[in-house]
Tab-separated table of C-alpha atoms in Angstrom:
chain	number	residue	atom	x	y	z
A	289	MET	CA	47.801	0.621	-46.383
A	290	ILE	CA	47.567	0.325	-42.570
A	291	LYS	CA	47.609	3.984	-41.980
A	292	LYS	CA	44.369	4.963	-44.582
A	293	TYR	CA	42.331	1.910	-41.993
A	294	LYS	CA	43.601	4.150	-38.850
A	295	PRO	CA	40.301	6.180	-38.989
A	296	LEU	CA	38.182	3.074	-39.914
A	297	LEU	CA	39.854	0.828	-36.714
A	298	TYR	CA	40.059	3.926	-34.447
A	299	ILE	CA	35.733	4.689	-35.336
A	300	ILE	CA	35.311	0.810	-34.348
A	301	LEU	CA	36.857	0.683	-31.243
A	302	ILE	CA	35.371	3.432	-30.279
A	303	VAL	CA	31.888	1.907	-31.687
A	304	ILE	CA	32.558	-1.615	-29.652
A	305	LEU	CA	33.585	0.702	-26.590
A	306	LEU	CA	30.533	2.512	-26.677
A	307	LEU	CA	28.675	-0.536	-26.809
A	308	ILE	CA	29.921	-2.099	-24.245
A	309	VAL	CA	29.758	0.636	-22.093
A	310	PHE	CA	26.208	0.432	-22.713
A	311	LYS	CA	25.577	-3.028	-21.652
A	312	GLN	CA	26.811	-2.220	-18.442
A	313	HIS	CA	24.730	0.339	-18.129
A	314	GLU	CA	21.671	-1.555	-19.043
A	315	GLU	CA	22.775	-4.469	-17.195
A	316	LYS	CA	23.385	-2.542	-13.950
A	317	SER	CA	20.064	-0.952	-14.277
A	318	MET	CA	18.392	-4.278	-14.891
A	319	TYR	CA	20.093	-4.968	-11.568
A	320	GLU	CA	19.213	-2.252	-10.007
A	321	LYS	CA	15.201	-2.534	-10.663
A	322	HIS	CA	14.902	-6.318	-9.770
A	323	ILE	CA	16.964	-5.367	-6.007
A	324	SER	CA	14.488	-2.070	-5.682
A	325	LEU	CA	11.886	-4.657	-6.132
A	326	GLU	CA	13.114	-6.623	-3.353
A	327	LEU	CA	13.291	-3.741	-0.872
A	328	ASN	CA	10.122	-2.155	-2.122
A	329	ASN	CA	8.264	-5.294	-1.204
A	330	ASP	CA	10.224	-6.510	2.183
A	331	ILE	CA	10.087	-2.587	3.229
A	332	GLN	CA	6.451	-2.703	2.432
A	333	SER	CA	5.638	-6.184	4.905
A	334	LEU	CA	7.576	-4.459	7.279
A	335	THR	CA	5.909	-1.313	7.728
A	336	ASN	CA	2.295	-2.800	7.521
A	337	GLY	CA	3.134	-5.585	9.810
A	338	ILE	CA	3.828	-2.543	12.342
A	339	ILE	CA	0.595	-1.343	11.586
A	340	SER	CA	-1.178	-4.082	11.438
A	341	ASN	CA	-0.043	-4.993	14.853
A	342	TYR	CA	-0.742	-1.781	16.271
A	343	ASN	CA	-4.471	-0.981	14.886
A	344	ILE	CA	-4.816	-5.462	16.133
A	345	LEU	CA	-3.623	-4.459	19.779
A	346	ASP	CA	-5.969	-1.351	19.612
A	347	GLU	CA	-8.826	-3.248	18.931
A	348	ILE	CA	-7.748	-5.639	21.601
A	349	ILE	CA	-7.628	-3.242	24.139
A	350	ASN	CA	-11.107	-2.057	23.342
A	351	SER	CA	-13.140	-5.683	23.323
A	352	GLY	CA	-10.928	-7.021	25.938
A	353	LYS	CA	-10.449	-10.332	24.044
A	354	ILE	CA	-8.404	-11.706	21.823
A	355	THR	CA	-9.783	-13.976	19.123
A	356	LYS	CA	-8.542	-16.357	17.599
A	357	GLN	CA	-7.542	-14.344	13.892
A	358	GLN	CA	-6.437	-11.632	15.495
A	359	ALA	CA	-3.753	-14.168	18.035
A	360	GLN	CA	-2.476	-15.699	14.396
A	361	LEU	CA	-2.352	-12.432	12.787
A	362	LEU	CA	-0.389	-11.192	15.235
A	363	THR	CA	2.003	-14.275	15.005
A	364	GLN	CA	2.585	-13.402	11.526
A	365	TYR	CA	3.325	-9.645	11.313
A	366	SER	CA	5.273	-10.291	14.486
A	367	LYS	CA	7.452	-13.009	12.803
A	368	ASP	CA	7.417	-9.988	9.583
A	369	ILE	CA	9.006	-7.498	11.127
A	370	VAL	CA	11.451	-9.743	12.523
A	371	LEU	CA	12.594	-11.265	9.548
A	372	MET	CA	12.352	-7.641	7.639
A	373	VAL	CA	13.536	-6.119	10.458
A	374	ASN	CA	17.543	-8.491	10.388
A	375	LYS	CA	17.491	-8.065	7.193
A	376	TYR	CA	18.074	-4.678	6.551
A	377	GLU	CA	19.418	-3.479	10.154
A	378	ASN	CA	22.168	-5.512	8.895
A	379	LEU	CA	22.442	-4.302	5.356
A	380	ALA	CA	22.392	-1.101	7.334
A	381	ILE	CA	25.170	-1.773	8.927
A	382	SER	CA	27.612	-2.796	6.012
A	383	PHE	CA	26.464	1.249	4.569
A	384	ASN	CA	27.845	2.109	7.374
A	385	ARG	CA	24.424	4.024	8.275
A	386	PRO	CA	24.681	4.049	11.684
A	387	ASP	CA	25.956	7.292	13.117
A	388	ASN	CA	28.030	5.797	15.503
A	389	GLY	CA	29.021	2.147	16.783
A	390	ARG	CA	25.853	1.953	19.055
A	391	PHE	CA	23.990	0.182	16.845
A	392	ASN	CA	23.202	-3.034	18.700
A	393	ASN	CA	20.342	-4.487	16.568
A	394	GLU	CA	17.862	-3.261	19.242
A	395	THR	CA	14.529	-3.379	17.489
A	396	PHE	CA	15.309	-7.217	16.163
A	397	ASN	CA	16.097	-8.667	19.628
A	398	GLN	CA	13.065	-6.582	21.160
A	399	ALA	CA	10.609	-8.315	17.995
A	400	GLN	CA	11.804	-12.058	18.499
A	401	LYS	CA	10.692	-11.146	22.068
A	402	ILE	CA	7.499	-9.599	20.980
A	403	PHE	CA	6.968	-12.913	18.079
A	404	SER	CA	7.721	-15.418	20.788
A	405	PHE	CA	5.135	-13.532	23.213
A	406	PHE	CA	2.149	-13.567	20.848
A	407	PHE	CA	3.356	-17.049	19.586
A	408	SER	CA	2.698	-18.425	23.011
A	409	ILE	CA	-0.355	-17.390	23.271
A	410	LYS	CA	-1.859	-18.323	19.971
A	411	GLY	CA	0.500	-21.730	20.329
A	412	ARG	CA	1.643	-24.119	17.507
A	413	ASP	CA	-1.832	-25.149	15.753
A	414	ASP	CA	-3.272	-22.935	12.888
A	415	PHE	CA	-7.013	-22.602	13.137
A	416	ALA	CA	-9.520	-23.729	10.783
A	417	LEU	CA	-11.224	-20.250	8.789
A	418	ASP	CA	-14.269	-21.517	10.318
A	419	GLU	CA	-13.332	-20.695	13.712
A	420	MET	CA	-10.979	-17.136	13.554
A	421	ASP	CA	-13.839	-14.870	15.551
A	422	GLU	CA	-13.870	-17.251	18.504
A	423	THR	CA	-11.993	-15.584	21.375
A	424	LEU	CA	-8.834	-16.810	22.376
A	425	ILE	CA	-8.192	-15.231	25.397
A	426	GLU	CA	-10.045	-12.902	27.526
A	427	LEU	CA	-7.651	-10.293	28.932
A	428	ASP	CA	-7.460	-10.028	32.808
A	429	SER	CA	-5.187	-6.714	34.365
A	430	LYS	CA	-2.091	-8.589	33.613
A	431	LEU	CA	-2.689	-9.071	30.153
A	432	THR	CA	-4.455	-5.631	29.445
A	433	LYS	CA	-0.968	-4.290	31.039
A	434	ASP	CA	0.912	-6.166	28.086
A	435	ILE	CA	-0.785	-5.553	25.338
A	436	LYS	CA	-0.876	-1.252	26.145
A	437	THR	CA	2.970	-1.720	26.908
A	438	LEU	CA	3.512	-3.340	22.958
A	439	MET	CA	0.918	-1.096	21.845
A	440	THR	CA	3.806	1.664	23.305
A	441	LEU	CA	6.439	0.073	21.554
A	442	HIS	CA	4.790	-0.366	18.111
A	443	HIS	CA	3.639	3.345	18.482
A	444	HIS	CA	7.008	4.464	19.011
A	445	TRP	CA	7.495	2.134	15.729
A	446	LEU	CA	4.618	3.540	13.633
A	447	GLU	CA	6.127	7.191	14.358
A	448	ALA	CA	9.569	5.901	12.334
A	449	SER	CA	6.717	4.906	9.757
A	450	GLU	CA	5.671	7.921	9.358
A	451	ASN	CA	8.257	9.751	8.788
A	452	HIS	CA	10.205	7.211	6.140
A	453	ILE	CA	7.480	5.647	4.713
A	454	TYR	CA	4.969	7.300	1.905
A	455	GLY	CA	1.653	6.236	2.257
A	456	VAL	CA	1.821	5.701	5.949
A	457	THR	CA	-0.599	7.823	8.151
A	458	ILE	CA	-2.156	8.239	11.572
A	459	MET	CA	-5.427	9.688	12.046
A	460	ASP	CA	-7.715	10.040	15.248
A	461	GLY	CA	-5.647	6.542	17.239
A	462	TYR	CA	-5.871	4.953	13.926
A	463	ALA	CA	-2.819	4.069	10.848
A	464	GLU	CA	-3.637	3.761	7.357
A	465	PHE	CA	-0.817	2.619	4.765
A	466	GLN	CA	-1.843	2.849	0.856
A	467	GLY	CA	0.759	-0.054	-0.382
A	468	ASN	CA	0.230	1.209	-3.738
A	469	GLU	CA	0.762	4.746	-3.124
A	470	TYR	CA	3.849	3.761	-1.671
A	471	LEU	CA	4.988	1.486	-4.194
A	472	ASN	CA	4.227	3.959	-6.878
A	473	TYR	CA	6.148	7.187	-5.243
A	474	TYR	CA	8.971	4.725	-4.604
A	475	GLY	CA	9.271	3.401	-8.036
A	476	ASP	CA	12.130	0.982	-9.647
A	477	HIS	CA	15.129	2.390	-7.796
A	478	SER	CA	14.913	2.737	-4.347
A	479	VAL	CA	18.115	0.977	-3.520
A	480	THR	CA	20.205	4.222	-4.468
A	481	ASP	CA	17.122	6.170	-2.377
A	482	LEU	CA	17.966	6.143	1.913
A	483	PHE	CA	14.707	5.814	3.067
A	484	TRP	CA	15.133	2.955	3.925
A	485	SER	CA	18.456	2.908	5.962
A	486	ASP	CA	16.642	6.379	7.875
A	487	PHE	CA	13.230	3.867	8.377
A	488	ILE	CA	15.580	1.512	10.235
A	489	VAL	CA	18.128	3.724	12.542
A	490	GLU	CA	15.445	5.645	13.357
A	491	LEU	CA	13.047	2.437	14.541
A	492	ASN	CA	16.943	1.348	15.852
A	493	GLU	CA	16.589	4.526	18.102
A	494	LYS	CA	12.598	4.197	18.770
A	495	THR	CA	12.889	1.248	20.458
A	496	LYS	CA	16.095	1.979	22.462
A	497	ILE	CA	14.117	4.986	24.126
A	498	PHE	CA	11.489	2.622	24.833
A	499	LEU	CA	13.541	0.614	26.521
A	500	ASP	CA	15.296	3.675	28.696
A	501	GLN	CA	11.775	5.038	29.385
A	502	TYR	CA	10.851	1.575	31.353
A	503	GLU	CA	14.539	1.277	32.316
A	504	VAL	CA	14.834	-2.686	30.846
A	505	ASN	CA	16.989	-3.484	28.914
A	506	HIS	CA	14.692	-6.507	26.449
A	507	ILE	CA	10.903	-5.791	26.599
A	508	GLU	CA	9.934	-9.454	28.202
A	509	GLU	CA	11.249	-8.350	31.277
A	510	LEU	CA	8.285	-6.331	31.557
A	511	PHE	CA	5.673	-9.000	30.595
A	512	GLU	CA	3.225	-10.155	33.601
A	513	TYR	CA	0.951	-12.737	31.536
């Protein structure tokens, strides 16, 4: 009797195993989509912060002044850079992405200094909407030099962005980031694409190039304002 039902039992067992495998695959796919969505949004915030800061700094140099809105935006974008770089530098390290043991979160270290610089200019209080266009501070020679120094580092970061992030273009000194193109390009499975870790690694390399160029350990050593 048992022998008679053996083939049926084998078939039932195979079906159960297939259902388990399918369920695991489905759960893995859903988890991957969730993580990819978070990664896409975070890297988009990081890239947008770099590009927006660079363009605002360029506007400041051309106008010779910093408006309250510019100071607030620079502070916010710099905070985004600090948070996202720290998160994904640590993730890249856990993935053993850096090719050597000298990866020391250099971009995060300098981004913190930059955030503190802009925060000291802006102050603790937020500005009202009707005063955003008001001039917060006129550039003197020292602040002009600092803004140009910051532009130089952001330009290094901009080059890394253009090399690794789809939707980034630089034309005639102005940087653009097409967020929709970026999201459509990477889709739901970006976590398996190492573009983000390559981006983080090159950001770190570009930061070290900048520091070596000026022969300093921290960007704040160059600030005069």
